[in-house]
Amino acid sequence: MAEPKENVLMEKIVSLCKRRGFIYQSSEIYGGINGFWDYGPLGAELKRNVKDLWWREMTRLRDDVVGLEATIIMAPAIWKASGHVDTFSDPMCDCLLTKKRFRADQIESQSGIAYFYEGVTDEGSVLHKIPYSVLIPAGKPPESARKTAAQFYELRGIKVKSLEGERSEKVDGTTRYNPENGSLLSEPRPFNLMLQTYVGPIQSEENIAYLRPETAQAIFAQFKNVLETSRQKIPFGIAQVGKAFRNEVTPRNFTFRSREFEQMELEFFIKPDEAIEAITGSVNTADVADHPGEPQPNWGWKMWHQYWVAERVRFYEGIGLSRQTLGFHVQTPEELAHYARATVDILFKFPFSKKDEQGNVAGDELEGIAARGDFDLSQHERFSGKPMGVFDEELRTAWNKLDDAKKAELSKRYYEARLKYLLKCNVPQAKAEKDAKEDADGLAKGQYIPHVIEPSAGVDRLILALIANAYNELNDIDDKGAPRSRVIMRFHPRVAPIKVGVFPLLKNKPELVAKAQAIYAELRQHMMVFYDDAGAIGRRYARMDEAGTPFGVTVDFETFEGVKEGPLAGEKDTVTIRYRGNTDEENGMQERVKISELLAMLQQKVG
Ligand code: GAP
């Protein structure tokens, strides 16, 4: 079955994004460019907030993570070492009738009657032996298959007199036909997703460079520099936020699969399990139901993996994506990337996410958390010839205290793991054995190549998830008492593009305007504030609701005359704070606040 053309909620979201300036199609005035999106004023603020929060939580609030900002174009050898040049491809096929391109692995299986033709005879009675096939639903007359086949031959410049060698066959679960028109597809072929360019004035093979398809590799390539300059010790992480590019075969679902996007990646380097066991006596590999708590010295890679999954879920919950909106997918061995030992995907239930047979929605990938072993650093060591290992004094001391049996056991395990990696990389047996032996000897002297856990999130997918999650429609009454339907974007205050709207009750009262502008001038030093004095106050509130602004501050006559009633009765220099929309947990609450206390109160609320 073809993907449904219409997803009403997605259409509304796309239209709101354009109307309110969250997301626009790139190059729209020239008809757009498929897979590229621009962020408008509200989208740019939302994106900045998300990236800042990630950066703050992943680096500034942690002692064990530091940041990096590397270039988009790097030495092409990096992509050879990482495996991207040889293996970063999707299977692609084309419709033989319309030339439309598909990702072969995303075509849903179909059933029906396949009509096969051996060729065609043209009006000059010449036989053209060009085999072709069409799939039509069971019960549909064969004429429709013949019509499609005739179109196929005519597109090749043949004036059709008769189709030759027709035979039909019932087929089940095939993915060889275009789901939209039944035409046969070309054989799937690998399509490398890296976008290429040339560095320097000559466009030759040796000047080819790639726009990075992930930010991760720069972290591995700079691992030694960061280790030496940051005074960090294993375990520690390096975080990076930045653009990535993939020439996706079929960009789709708005920004979900784009060709230019941003990633927020952490490479968290840990000791191999054999080193942990030598140091602490045993490795904790327990499967925990929830957050495993504070990191412990005896954690092996499995615990660190679980820890980062739990940390990332905590992050999503902290910006308003509740557990119910998220899902998890533990990748099967067949799904795992060539470098990964285990990967857990955190999913979000997007409006376009598919339902299973029971009607449950699993969701689509927001972030992948991969346990990458020591693959990446080992690859860069082999390809660059520069050592990527670390020396661990604690390990050396602990190793010397082990009995011989334990030393032999750990050495053997480490040797076997290294040998497996080297053989997988096609290193000849004798050399692989020699190198693995050297690595095992190195472990006994306190040396190893760190392993890595990688939480890798997409900024654009997260922005789309936050927008979809925030989108609410509300039916209420407008200023004139007429029923209306309007949108409220219920962003968490931490990510909301605009934190506060500031309004004088009336535009034509200079003292109200002056006071509101003074408040605006002060608040904007600390957060994103929008000043609005145009139109009826209800309209101004509605505009802010649609932008997802969680708080509104209104200067009215009581600001000057004193509060009429309530806890602040008689007080001057107060304002009303209005909480966004009346479906919020605060239920459209309004409260009176002293201007002198306003900033501290808002700062506390927007985190
Ligand atoms: N370094 C590992 C890595 O890049 P990935 O699963 O290919 O892993 C990580 O990408 C994240 O980057 C994904 O979970 C997704 O959020 C985001 N991402 C990947 N391809 C994307 C695309 N074409 N458009 C938007 N986001 C994408």
XYZ file of C-alpha atoms and ligand atoms in Angstrom:
634
model
C 0.000 0.000 0.000
C 1.174 3.493 -0.752
C 1.744 5.862 2.134
C -1.504 7.823 2.715
C -1.191 11.072 0.795
C -2.973 13.063 3.419
C -2.207 13.270 7.041
C -4.559 16.011 8.129
C -2.753 16.869 11.355
C 0.604 17.046 9.557
C -0.907 19.344 6.952
C -2.161 21.659 9.683
C 1.230 21.621 11.378
C 3.090 22.375 8.140
C 0.720 25.233 7.415
C 1.028 26.682 10.942
C 4.818 26.430 10.683
C 4.763 28.563 7.584
C 2.062 30.984 8.763
C 3.721 31.694 12.116
C 7.331 31.584 10.944
C 8.546 28.337 12.459
C 9.672 26.539 9.288
C 9.661 27.501 5.601
C 10.555 25.550 2.514
C 14.100 26.422 1.461
C 14.376 28.512 -1.745
C 10.585 28.722 -1.896
C 10.541 31.620 -4.380
C 12.334 29.344 -6.867
C 9.962 26.445 -6.320
C 11.865 24.975 -3.361
C 14.533 22.314 -3.152
C 13.560 18.886 -1.935
C 14.868 17.940 1.508
C 15.981 21.418 2.636
C 14.176 23.607 5.168
C 14.672 27.056 6.687
C 13.720 28.122 10.188
C 11.837 31.419 10.505
C 11.936 33.787 13.487
C 10.040 31.519 15.896
C 11.689 28.344 14.591
C 15.165 29.846 14.922
C 14.490 30.720 18.588
C 13.026 27.278 19.284
C 16.019 25.581 17.698
C 18.499 27.739 19.559
C 16.780 26.981 22.859
C 16.893 23.238 22.207
C 20.565 23.258 21.236
C 21.478 25.488 24.192
C 19.633 23.210 26.624
C 21.320 20.121 25.222
C 24.725 21.797 25.389
C 24.112 22.994 28.943
C 22.957 19.600 30.196
C 25.546 17.584 28.308
C 28.619 19.722 28.940
C 28.298 22.639 31.357
C 26.377 20.787 34.051
C 28.653 17.742 33.861
C 32.251 17.348 35.004
C 32.871 14.480 32.618
C 31.919 15.965 29.220
C 33.656 18.677 27.195
C 32.693 20.295 23.898
C 34.079 20.427 20.381
C 33.252 22.444 17.293
C 34.863 20.927 14.225
C 34.681 21.690 10.508
C 32.053 20.261 8.202
C 34.616 19.298 5.567
C 37.423 17.109 6.826
C 40.189 15.010 5.312
C 38.442 12.476 3.041
C 40.537 9.709 4.653
C 38.328 10.096 7.737
C 35.349 8.802 5.774
C 37.362 5.921 4.400
C 38.396 4.921 7.932
C 34.876 5.312 9.321
C 33.438 3.043 6.636
C 31.249 5.753 5.108
C 32.937 5.717 1.686
C 32.388 1.983 1.310
C 29.207 1.259 3.206
C 27.133 4.395 3.862
C 24.523 3.687 1.255
C 20.834 2.996 0.868
C 19.406 0.604 -1.711
C 17.744 2.664 -4.402
C 15.499 1.766 -7.319
C 13.574 3.678 -9.990
C 10.121 3.264 -11.466
C 10.682 2.085 -15.046
C 7.655 4.087 -16.153
C 7.884 7.446 -14.350
C 11.570 7.363 -13.224
C 10.404 8.174 -9.692
C 13.078 7.124 -7.215
C 12.413 4.909 -4.186
C 14.376 3.542 -1.302
C 14.059 -0.173 -1.996
C 13.912 -1.046 1.708
C 10.990 1.315 2.289
C 8.641 -0.102 -0.315
C 5.762 -1.853 1.385
C 5.039 -5.362 0.254
C 2.166 -5.768 -2.199
C 0.089 -8.606 -3.564
C -1.855 -8.982 -6.797
C -1.549 -10.371 -10.303
C 1.732 -9.695 -12.112
C 1.583 -9.501 -15.915
C 4.850 -10.272 -17.684
C 5.703 -9.265 -21.258
C 8.655 -10.570 -23.236
C 8.663 -7.566 -25.529
C 6.695 -5.627 -28.092
C 6.202 -5.539 -31.856
C 6.165 -2.063 -33.389
C 4.050 -0.754 -36.253
C 6.795 -1.743 -38.710
C 6.469 -5.348 -37.375
C 9.914 -5.217 -35.724
C 10.136 -7.210 -32.487
C 11.821 -5.443 -29.539
C 12.797 -7.968 -26.881
C 12.540 -5.731 -23.818
C 11.031 -7.638 -20.887
C 8.659 -5.715 -18.636
C 6.090 -6.431 -15.967
C 3.121 -4.745 -14.273
C 1.361 -5.572 -11.002
C -2.391 -4.975 -10.757
C -4.802 -5.771 -7.908
C -6.520 -9.184 -8.170
C -9.848 -8.794 -9.943
C -8.818 -5.783 -12.040
C -9.130 -6.404 -15.810
C -5.869 -7.201 -17.645
C -6.435 -4.193 -19.941
C -5.076 -1.889 -17.260
C -1.801 -3.883 -17.161
C -1.645 -3.789 -20.970
C -2.225 -0.030 -20.979
C 0.655 0.526 -18.543
C 2.926 -1.811 -20.549
C 2.105 0.012 -23.797
C 2.992 3.341 -22.101
C 6.313 1.831 -20.982
C 7.244 0.850 -24.557
C 5.975 4.087 -26.082
C 8.146 6.070 -23.679
C 11.050 4.253 -25.280
C 10.020 5.599 -28.666
C 8.318 2.396 -29.870
C 4.968 2.677 -31.711
C 3.173 -0.326 -30.207
C 1.417 -2.771 -32.504
C 1.187 -5.717 -30.111
C 2.533 -6.763 -26.743
C 4.359 -10.090 -26.900
C 4.505 -13.151 -24.636
C 1.994 -12.062 -22.035
C 1.664 -14.344 -19.026
C 0.256 -13.675 -15.570
C 1.038 -14.952 -12.105
C -0.424 -14.394 -8.639
C 2.217 -12.808 -6.394
C 2.281 -12.182 -2.646
C 4.475 -9.854 -0.610
C 6.527 -8.420 -3.469
C 8.427 -5.127 -3.285
C 9.467 -5.072 -6.928
C 6.666 -2.788 -8.185
C 5.890 0.926 -7.839
C 3.063 1.017 -5.267
C 1.557 4.037 -7.035
C 1.178 2.684 -10.586
C 2.148 -1.008 -10.561
C 5.102 -0.566 -12.913
C 8.160 -2.770 -12.473
C 11.055 -1.084 -10.632
C 14.713 -1.255 -11.593
C 16.923 -3.676 -9.614
C 17.935 -2.108 -6.269
C 21.460 -0.687 -6.296
C 23.487 0.918 -3.509
C 23.481 4.697 -3.458
C 26.116 6.421 -1.315
C 24.478 9.088 0.811
C 27.473 11.368 1.214
C 27.316 14.717 -0.567
C 30.521 15.475 -2.424
C 32.345 18.630 -3.303
C 35.845 19.586 -4.473
C 38.414 21.401 -2.395
C 40.640 23.704 -4.420
C 40.310 24.990 -7.962
C 40.676 21.658 -9.795
C 37.680 19.345 -9.923
C 39.618 16.094 -9.988
C 39.269 12.755 -8.245
C 41.994 13.572 -5.720
C 40.272 16.826 -4.728
C 36.957 15.200 -3.800
C 35.811 16.021 -0.284
C 32.624 15.181 1.566
C 30.154 17.226 3.559
C 30.110 15.306 6.818
C 27.204 12.861 7.127
C 27.539 12.844 10.940
C 29.320 15.031 13.458
C 30.716 12.001 15.305
C 33.834 11.351 13.233
C 35.442 14.699 14.049
C 35.170 13.759 17.717
C 37.076 10.523 17.114
C 39.656 12.268 14.948
C 40.268 14.901 17.659
C 40.044 12.477 20.570
C 43.759 12.615 21.418
C 43.959 16.420 21.230
C 40.944 16.816 23.510
C 42.252 14.216 25.949
C 45.589 15.971 26.176
C 44.228 19.507 26.489
C 41.176 19.006 28.693
C 42.774 17.026 31.552
C 39.908 14.555 31.368
C 40.381 10.867 32.141
C 38.410 7.858 30.907
C 35.426 7.738 31.380
C 34.635 11.070 29.792
C 32.766 12.407 26.789
C 33.109 14.887 23.943
C 29.968 16.644 22.713
C 29.324 18.387 19.446
C 26.359 20.134 17.812
C 26.418 20.867 14.123
C 25.255 20.399 10.591
C 25.283 17.058 8.819
C 24.400 16.280 5.213
C 22.989 13.190 3.579
C 21.833 12.885 0.018
C 18.706 11.006 1.131
C 17.045 9.074 -1.690
C 13.569 10.050 -0.563
C 13.455 13.001 1.838
C 10.034 12.960 3.500
C 7.709 13.722 6.354
C 8.482 17.447 6.420
C 11.827 17.931 8.204
C 11.963 14.361 9.548
C 14.204 13.101 6.751
C 16.093 16.060 5.301
C 19.234 16.321 3.237
C 20.731 19.018 5.437
C 20.089 18.716 9.158
C 21.700 19.186 12.531
C 22.897 16.637 15.025
C 23.668 16.802 18.730
C 26.128 14.000 19.384
C 28.024 12.801 22.393
C 30.847 10.278 22.204
C 31.310 8.997 25.727
C 34.580 7.079 26.097
C 34.754 4.236 28.600
C 37.232 1.573 29.672
C 36.919 -1.863 28.086
C 35.195 -4.387 30.357
C 38.467 -6.309 30.825
C 40.080 -3.167 32.303
C 37.079 -2.609 34.617
C 37.283 -6.182 35.822
C 41.013 -5.879 36.496
C 40.487 -2.673 38.480
C 37.288 -3.402 40.428
C 37.218 -7.207 40.491
C 33.948 -7.552 38.602
C 31.862 -5.805 35.964
C 28.318 -4.658 36.671
C 26.308 -5.570 33.590
C 22.886 -5.734 35.274
C 19.758 -4.960 33.304
C 17.938 -2.251 35.198
C 14.308 -1.352 34.734
C 14.769 2.407 34.965
C 17.596 4.910 35.525
C 20.679 3.080 36.831
C 21.621 6.051 39.031
C 25.002 7.719 39.459
C 27.890 6.207 37.445
C 29.959 3.635 39.329
C 33.571 2.515 38.776
C 32.470 -1.079 38.102
C 30.109 -0.203 35.243
C 30.768 -2.099 32.027
C 29.565 -0.934 28.630
C 26.054 -2.356 29.160
C 25.442 -0.228 32.252
C 26.837 2.865 30.570
C 24.569 2.195 27.615
C 21.509 1.931 29.862
C 22.608 5.022 31.757
C 22.745 7.129 28.597
C 19.374 5.870 27.378
C 17.882 6.864 30.737
C 19.664 10.240 30.755
C 18.384 11.067 27.311
C 14.813 10.141 28.229
C 15.154 12.394 31.273
C 16.227 15.204 28.951
C 13.200 14.734 26.705
C 10.845 14.653 29.659
C 12.459 17.840 30.953
C 11.483 19.710 27.784
C 7.907 18.525 27.712
C 7.914 15.185 25.844
C 6.156 12.865 28.259
C 6.907 9.127 28.425
C 3.586 8.408 26.669
C 4.761 10.287 23.574
C 8.026 8.338 23.410
C 8.819 4.769 22.425
C 11.894 2.531 22.290
C 13.307 0.221 19.708
C 16.106 -2.182 20.511
C 17.817 -2.825 17.181
C 18.009 -6.438 16.094
C 21.418 -7.878 15.062
C 20.370 -7.481 11.398
C 19.561 -3.791 11.906
C 22.770 -2.875 13.748
C 25.267 -0.641 11.928
C 28.616 -2.272 11.140
C 30.241 -0.551 14.140
C 27.586 -1.173 16.792
C 27.353 -3.805 19.531
C 23.915 -2.639 20.619
C 21.670 0.287 19.748
C 18.512 1.568 21.394
C 16.470 4.092 19.434
C 14.334 6.586 21.307
C 11.187 7.122 19.244
C 8.585 9.860 19.187
C 5.001 9.242 18.158
C 4.783 11.634 15.209
C 1.443 12.277 13.491
C 2.778 10.273 10.513
C 4.027 7.345 12.611
C 2.444 4.082 11.542
C 0.010 1.990 13.577
C 0.572 -1.733 14.040
C -2.208 -4.315 13.591
C -3.469 -3.683 17.145
C -3.643 0.054 16.439
C -0.595 0.869 18.591
C 1.877 3.492 17.455
C 5.535 2.675 18.096
C 6.876 5.984 16.769
C 9.811 7.055 14.632
C 13.450 7.594 15.572
C 14.363 10.737 17.435
C 17.734 9.587 18.684
C 19.910 6.487 18.522
C 22.073 5.445 21.445
C 24.747 3.091 20.175
C 27.409 1.098 21.970
C 30.158 1.324 19.335
C 32.851 -0.722 21.106
C 36.367 0.453 20.188
C 35.651 0.323 16.457
C 36.028 4.013 15.601
C 39.244 4.813 17.437
C 40.746 1.529 16.241
C 39.892 2.396 12.658
C 41.466 5.844 12.924
C 44.560 4.306 14.516
C 44.909 1.841 11.631
C 44.196 4.357 8.878
C 46.157 7.341 10.245
C 48.995 5.363 11.789
C 48.645 7.552 14.924
C 48.117 5.834 18.280
C 44.623 6.289 19.662
C 45.067 4.298 22.869
C 45.347 5.703 26.387
C 47.555 4.824 29.310
C 45.671 4.110 32.535
C 47.838 4.120 35.662
C 45.012 2.688 37.753
C 44.791 -0.310 35.417
C 48.525 -0.941 35.452
C 48.638 -0.909 39.250
C 45.574 -3.138 39.519
C 46.875 -5.555 36.885
C 50.120 -6.114 38.763
C 48.118 -7.247 41.788
C 46.061 -9.865 39.869
C 46.882 -13.545 40.189
C 48.192 -15.323 37.089
C 44.935 -17.106 36.336
C 43.001 -13.824 36.275
C 45.659 -12.138 34.147
C 45.501 -15.002 31.657
C 41.706 -14.957 31.568
C 41.437 -11.205 30.972
C 44.291 -11.202 28.436
C 42.610 -13.992 26.508
C 39.283 -12.183 26.407
C 40.875 -8.942 25.288
C 42.978 -10.770 22.685
C 39.897 -12.487 21.278
C 37.919 -9.253 21.056
C 40.771 -7.471 19.274
C 41.336 -10.408 16.930
C 37.645 -10.463 16.035
C 37.736 -6.764 15.156
C 40.897 -7.073 13.070
C 39.646 -10.085 11.134
C 36.347 -8.326 10.482
C 38.390 -5.526 8.888
C 40.063 -8.067 6.589
C 43.471 -7.826 8.248
C 45.325 -11.033 7.224
C 45.172 -13.782 9.874
C 48.878 -13.765 10.824
C 49.047 -9.978 11.149
C 45.742 -9.860 13.023
C 47.017 -12.429 15.536
C 50.272 -10.536 16.014
C 48.497 -7.175 16.481
C 45.892 -8.641 18.825
C 48.672 -10.172 20.905
C 50.383 -6.763 21.114
C 47.083 -5.190 22.185
C 46.624 -7.827 24.912
C 50.201 -7.255 26.105
C 49.436 -3.521 26.125
C 46.426 -4.054 28.372
C 48.683 -5.695 30.946
C 50.781 -2.504 30.907
C 47.747 -0.236 31.385
C 47.076 0.553 27.723
C 43.873 0.192 25.750
C 41.750 1.790 23.070
C 38.689 3.286 24.779
C 35.228 1.997 23.968
C 32.416 4.422 23.273
C 28.718 4.965 23.948
C 27.122 7.373 21.516
C 23.837 9.190 22.137
C 23.150 10.777 18.752
C 20.130 13.065 18.405
C 18.731 14.998 15.463
C 17.896 18.640 16.209
C 15.388 18.951 13.388
C 13.515 15.789 14.348
C 13.340 17.037 17.910
C 12.007 20.416 16.776
C 9.343 18.624 14.737
C 8.479 16.448 17.738
C 8.201 19.516 19.996
C 5.980 21.290 17.479
C 3.726 18.235 17.015
C 3.569 17.727 20.762
C 2.726 21.384 21.415
C 0.010 21.618 18.757
C -3.477 21.974 20.266
C -6.712 23.221 18.812
C -9.131 25.025 21.060
C -12.748 26.024 20.456
C -13.693 29.119 22.441
C -15.355 32.519 22.142
C -13.686 35.579 20.627
C -13.807 39.227 21.854
C -17.148 39.759 20.134
C -18.694 36.653 21.663
C -18.513 34.589 18.469
C -17.339 30.963 18.594
C -13.878 30.416 17.135
C -11.332 27.664 16.687
C -7.734 28.544 17.364
C -4.343 26.972 17.874
C -2.439 26.952 21.120
C 1.157 25.783 21.017
C 1.824 24.332 24.421
C 5.612 24.410 24.430
C 7.386 23.725 27.667
C 8.605 27.123 28.974
C 12.225 25.930 28.700
C 11.991 25.581 24.908
C 9.266 28.125 24.048
C 10.584 30.548 21.387
C 9.141 33.570 23.161
C 9.018 33.313 26.925
C 6.923 36.373 27.748
C 4.563 38.747 25.958
C 4.394 42.258 27.432
C 1.245 44.284 26.828
C -0.027 47.693 27.854
C -3.786 47.249 28.303
C -4.425 50.227 26.033
C -2.185 51.668 23.380
C -3.392 55.233 23.742
C -2.534 55.672 27.440
C 1.064 56.960 27.564
C 1.649 55.938 31.189
C 0.596 52.319 30.461
C 2.793 52.220 27.355
C 5.821 53.723 29.136
C 5.588 51.271 32.018
C 5.108 48.285 29.691
C 8.106 49.361 27.621
C 10.257 49.711 30.724
C 9.317 46.177 31.768
C 10.021 44.950 28.247
C 13.435 46.645 28.238
C 14.387 44.967 31.489
C 13.079 41.459 30.778
C 14.613 41.248 27.291
C 18.094 41.425 28.811
C 17.402 37.981 30.236
C 15.029 36.137 27.912
C 13.155 36.364 24.616
C 10.290 38.840 25.129
C 7.709 40.142 22.671
C 6.116 43.561 23.093
C 2.670 43.953 21.574
C 0.292 46.893 21.822
C -1.670 46.316 18.607
C -5.354 45.419 18.771
C -7.696 44.161 21.457
C -5.976 42.475 24.392
C -7.784 39.166 23.706
C -6.361 39.107 20.181
C -2.898 39.825 21.495
C -3.205 36.929 23.954
C -4.412 34.645 21.138
C -1.433 35.595 18.963
C 0.930 34.704 21.786
C -0.913 31.409 22.406
C -0.362 30.483 18.789
C 3.346 31.262 19.075
C 3.475 29.087 22.188
C 4.400 31.904 24.596
C 3.839 30.566 28.102
C 3.479 33.887 29.970
C 1.868 37.265 29.317
C 2.462 40.391 31.407
C -0.190 43.106 31.261
C 0.181 46.648 32.548
C -3.245 48.053 33.425
C -4.770 50.816 35.513
C -4.308 48.934 38.774
C -0.556 49.169 38.129
C -0.876 52.882 38.938
C -3.968 53.072 41.095
C -3.268 50.104 43.340
C -4.654 46.546 43.271
C -8.395 46.426 44.009
C -8.563 43.068 45.778
C -6.627 39.920 46.678
C -3.374 39.411 48.587
C -1.756 42.506 47.007
C -4.772 44.786 47.613
C -3.691 48.444 47.690
C -0.218 47.745 46.229
C 0.996 49.873 43.291
C 3.561 48.848 40.646
C 2.084 45.437 40.047
C 1.163 43.633 36.812
C -0.998 40.707 35.805
C 0.726 37.543 34.697
C -1.414 35.452 32.422
C -0.598 31.807 31.847
C -0.910 30.578 28.278
C -4.258 29.348 26.954
C -7.051 27.970 29.037
C -6.287 24.302 28.478
C -3.017 24.526 30.366
C -2.544 22.926 33.725
C -2.646 26.441 35.181
C -6.046 26.699 33.507
C -5.599 30.127 32.029
C -4.745 31.395 35.465
C -3.944 35.040 36.023
C -2.116 36.356 39.033
C -1.012 39.720 40.284
C 2.724 40.171 40.794
C 4.917 43.029 42.011
C 7.034 44.404 39.154
C 10.065 44.214 41.430
C 9.563 40.439 41.739
C 8.621 39.775 38.122
C 12.030 38.960 36.653
C 13.034 36.477 39.364
C 9.660 34.774 39.126
C 9.829 34.414 35.333
C 13.451 33.280 35.369
C 12.536 30.528 37.751
C 9.664 29.435 35.506
C 11.546 29.400 32.205
C 14.469 27.435 33.706
N 26.673 9.119 14.536
C 25.594 8.207 14.465
C 24.554 8.636 13.537
O 24.713 9.581 12.791
P 22.121 8.092 12.764
O 21.095 7.182 13.394
O 22.414 7.910 11.337
O 23.431 7.895 13.650
C 21.506 10.065 14.330
O 21.693 9.590 13.020
C 20.304 10.984 14.383
O 20.432 12.013 13.406
C 18.978 10.291 14.079
O 18.429 9.676 15.225
C 18.130 11.466 13.626
O 17.581 12.163 14.726
C 19.144 12.360 12.934
N 19.073 12.161 11.471
C 19.680 11.205 10.753
N 19.380 11.333 9.456
C 18.560 12.394 9.349
C 17.903 13.054 8.251
N 18.073 12.661 7.002
N 17.122 14.130 8.515
C 16.959 14.567 9.779
N 17.562 14.002 10.842
C 18.348 12.923 10.646
